[in-house]
Coordinates of C-alpha atoms in Angstrom, one line a residue:
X135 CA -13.9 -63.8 38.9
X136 CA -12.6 -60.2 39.6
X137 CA -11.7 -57.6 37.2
X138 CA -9.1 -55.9 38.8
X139 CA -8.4 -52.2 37.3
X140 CA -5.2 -52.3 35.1
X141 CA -2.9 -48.8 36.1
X142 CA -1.7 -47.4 33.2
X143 CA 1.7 -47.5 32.2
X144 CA 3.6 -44.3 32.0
X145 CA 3.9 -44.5 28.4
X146 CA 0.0 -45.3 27.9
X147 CA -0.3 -42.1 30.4
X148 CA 1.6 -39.8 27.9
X149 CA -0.1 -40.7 24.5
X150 CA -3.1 -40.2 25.8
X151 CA -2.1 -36.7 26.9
X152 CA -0.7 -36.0 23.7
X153 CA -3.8 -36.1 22.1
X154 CA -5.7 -33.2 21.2
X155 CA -9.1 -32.3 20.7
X156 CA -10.5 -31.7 17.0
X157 CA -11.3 -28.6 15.2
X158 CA -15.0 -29.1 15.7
X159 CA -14.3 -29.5 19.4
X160 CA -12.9 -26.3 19.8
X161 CA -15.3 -24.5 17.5
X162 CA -15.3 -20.9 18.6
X163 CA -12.9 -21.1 21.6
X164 CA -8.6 -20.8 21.5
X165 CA -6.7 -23.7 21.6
X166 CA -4.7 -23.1 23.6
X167 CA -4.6 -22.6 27.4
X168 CA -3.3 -19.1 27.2
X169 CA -4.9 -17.2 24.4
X170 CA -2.5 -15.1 23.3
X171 CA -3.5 -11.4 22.4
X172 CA -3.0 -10.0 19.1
X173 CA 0.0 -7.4 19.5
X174 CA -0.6 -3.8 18.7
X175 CA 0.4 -2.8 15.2
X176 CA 3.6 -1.4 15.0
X177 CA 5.1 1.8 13.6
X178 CA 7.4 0.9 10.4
X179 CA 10.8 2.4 12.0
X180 CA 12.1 3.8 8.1
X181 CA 10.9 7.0 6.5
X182 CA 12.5 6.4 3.9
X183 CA 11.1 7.8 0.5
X184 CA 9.1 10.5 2.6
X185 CA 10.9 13.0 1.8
X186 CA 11.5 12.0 -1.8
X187 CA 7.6 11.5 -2.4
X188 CA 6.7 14.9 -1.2
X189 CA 9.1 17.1 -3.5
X190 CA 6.9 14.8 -6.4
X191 CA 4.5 15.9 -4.9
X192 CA 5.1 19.4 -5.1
X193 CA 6.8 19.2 -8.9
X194 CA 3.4 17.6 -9.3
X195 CA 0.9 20.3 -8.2
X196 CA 3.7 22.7 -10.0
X197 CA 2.1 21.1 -13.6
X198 CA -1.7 21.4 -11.9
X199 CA -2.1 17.8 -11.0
X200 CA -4.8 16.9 -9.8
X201 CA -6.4 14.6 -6.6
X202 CA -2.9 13.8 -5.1
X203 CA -2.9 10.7 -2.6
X204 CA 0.1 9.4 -1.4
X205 CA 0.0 5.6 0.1
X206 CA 2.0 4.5 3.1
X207 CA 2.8 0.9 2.2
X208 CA 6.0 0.5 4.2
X209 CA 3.9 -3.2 6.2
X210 CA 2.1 -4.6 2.7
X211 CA 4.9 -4.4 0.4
X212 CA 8.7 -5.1 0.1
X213 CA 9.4 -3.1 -3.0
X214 CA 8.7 0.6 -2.1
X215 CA 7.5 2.1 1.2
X216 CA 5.4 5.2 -0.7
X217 CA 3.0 5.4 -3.5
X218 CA 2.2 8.5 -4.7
X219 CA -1.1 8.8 -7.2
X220 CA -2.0 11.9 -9.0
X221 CA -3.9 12.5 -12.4
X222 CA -3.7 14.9 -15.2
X223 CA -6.6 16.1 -17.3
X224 CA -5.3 15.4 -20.8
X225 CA -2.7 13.3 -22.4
X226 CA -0.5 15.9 -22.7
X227 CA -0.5 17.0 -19.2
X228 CA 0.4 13.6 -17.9
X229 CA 3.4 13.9 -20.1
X230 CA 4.4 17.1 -18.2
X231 CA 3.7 16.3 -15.0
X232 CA 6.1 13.2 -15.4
X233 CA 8.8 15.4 -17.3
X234 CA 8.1 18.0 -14.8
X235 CA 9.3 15.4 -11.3
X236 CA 11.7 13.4 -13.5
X237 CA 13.5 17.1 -13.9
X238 CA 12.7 18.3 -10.8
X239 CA 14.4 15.1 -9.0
X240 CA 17.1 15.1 -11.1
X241 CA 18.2 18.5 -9.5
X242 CA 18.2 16.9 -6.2
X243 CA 20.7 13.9 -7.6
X244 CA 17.3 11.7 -7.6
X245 CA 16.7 9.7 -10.8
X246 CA 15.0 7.0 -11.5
X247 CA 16.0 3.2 -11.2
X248 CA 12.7 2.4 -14.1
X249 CA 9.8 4.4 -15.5
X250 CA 6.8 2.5 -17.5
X251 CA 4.4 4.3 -19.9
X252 CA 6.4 7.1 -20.4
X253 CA 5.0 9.3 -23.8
X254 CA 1.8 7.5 -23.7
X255 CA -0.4 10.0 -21.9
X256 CA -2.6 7.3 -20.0
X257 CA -0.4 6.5 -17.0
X258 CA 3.5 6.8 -16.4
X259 CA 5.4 5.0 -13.3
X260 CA 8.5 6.8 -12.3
X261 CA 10.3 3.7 -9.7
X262 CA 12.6 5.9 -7.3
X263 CA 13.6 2.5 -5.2
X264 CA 12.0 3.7 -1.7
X265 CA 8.4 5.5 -3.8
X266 CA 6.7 5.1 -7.1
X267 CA 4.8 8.1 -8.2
X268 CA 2.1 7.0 -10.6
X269 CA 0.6 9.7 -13.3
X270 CA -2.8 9.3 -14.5
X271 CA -4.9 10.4 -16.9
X272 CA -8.3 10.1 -15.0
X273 CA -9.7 7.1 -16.9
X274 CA -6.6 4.9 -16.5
X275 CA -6.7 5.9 -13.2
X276 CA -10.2 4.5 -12.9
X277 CA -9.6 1.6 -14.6
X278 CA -6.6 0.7 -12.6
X279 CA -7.9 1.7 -9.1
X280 CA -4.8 1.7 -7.7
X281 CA -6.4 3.7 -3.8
X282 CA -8.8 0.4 -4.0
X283 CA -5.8 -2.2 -4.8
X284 CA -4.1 -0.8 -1.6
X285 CA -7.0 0.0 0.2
X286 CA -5.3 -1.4 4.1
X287 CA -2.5 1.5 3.5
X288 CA -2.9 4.6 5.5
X289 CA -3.4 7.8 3.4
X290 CA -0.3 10.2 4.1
X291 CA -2.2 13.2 5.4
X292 CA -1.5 15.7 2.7
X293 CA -2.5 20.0 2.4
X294 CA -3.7 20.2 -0.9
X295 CA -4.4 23.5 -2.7
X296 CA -8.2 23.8 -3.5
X297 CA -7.0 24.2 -7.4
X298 CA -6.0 20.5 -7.2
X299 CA -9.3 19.2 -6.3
X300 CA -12.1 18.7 -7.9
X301 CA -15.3 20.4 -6.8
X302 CA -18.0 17.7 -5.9
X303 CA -19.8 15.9 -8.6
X304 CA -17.6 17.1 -11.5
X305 CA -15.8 14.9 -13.5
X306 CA -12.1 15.0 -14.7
X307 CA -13.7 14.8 -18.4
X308 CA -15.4 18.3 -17.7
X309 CA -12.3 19.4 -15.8
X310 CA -10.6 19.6 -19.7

């Protein structure tokens, strides 16, 4: 007796091509036939809050604040597009530096849509819609750690008067 070889049908033909290989058998290789390459991050096309964030800023190093950054988060969040960070040395300077940009702003028709923590001299967020400007007192500022939570935003290059700084290896505790 002969086995003859059976052609497969066209629908037979089709499953089989339909199938594809596992995980494991791919291990370390693309899928795919034509990897595709990872596109080039993008620029975010709105500025908006720029402006806003760096007359903080200013009102800021007005009342001495100390170690400005100011966070580009425009690609890792949806609810603001800046974060400014800056700390006071005392409880009583936090308190100014936030009355000092809440006043400020208000002369240039900004105010705030919320502001947390106000009067307690640890941290106050001022919410502007487009930035938040956080006000530290160093240890909250520590403790919270906000430059490490959003460590994958660019810094916002900033000139910052040597006053503002704190000389290497001192502390904000011996800055009082």
């Amino acid at each position: 007796m002969t086995q003859t070889k059976k052609n497969p049908t066209k629908r037979e033909s089709s499953v089989k091509q339909s199938i594809k290989p596992s995980a494991s058998a791919t291990k370390g290789r693309s899928r795919s036939a034509h990897a595709h390459p990872e596109p080039p991050p993008r620029t975010p096309a709105t500025t908006e809050g720029l402006d806003g964030a760096m007359r903080a800023l200013t009102l800021a190093l007005d009342k001495k604040a100390l170690e400005p950054v100011l966070l580009d988060v425009r690609e890792l969040c949806s609810f603001c597009n800046y974060q400014l960070v800056v700390s006071g040395r005392s409880d009583r300077q936090v308190d100014a530096i936030t009355d000092g940009i809440v006043a400020g702003l208000k002369l240039d028709d900004l105010r705030p849509i919320g502001a947390e923590g106000a009067r307690s001299g640890q941290w106050s967020l001022l919410d502007y819609g487009d930035f938040v400007v956080h006000v530290f007192l160093h240890s909250a500022r520590e403790h919270y750690d906000l430059e490490g939570l959003w460590n994958d935003a660019p810094r916002v290059p900033l000139e910052v008067p040597p006053d503002a700084r704190l000389p290497a290896g001192e502390t904000y505790d011996a800055a009082r």
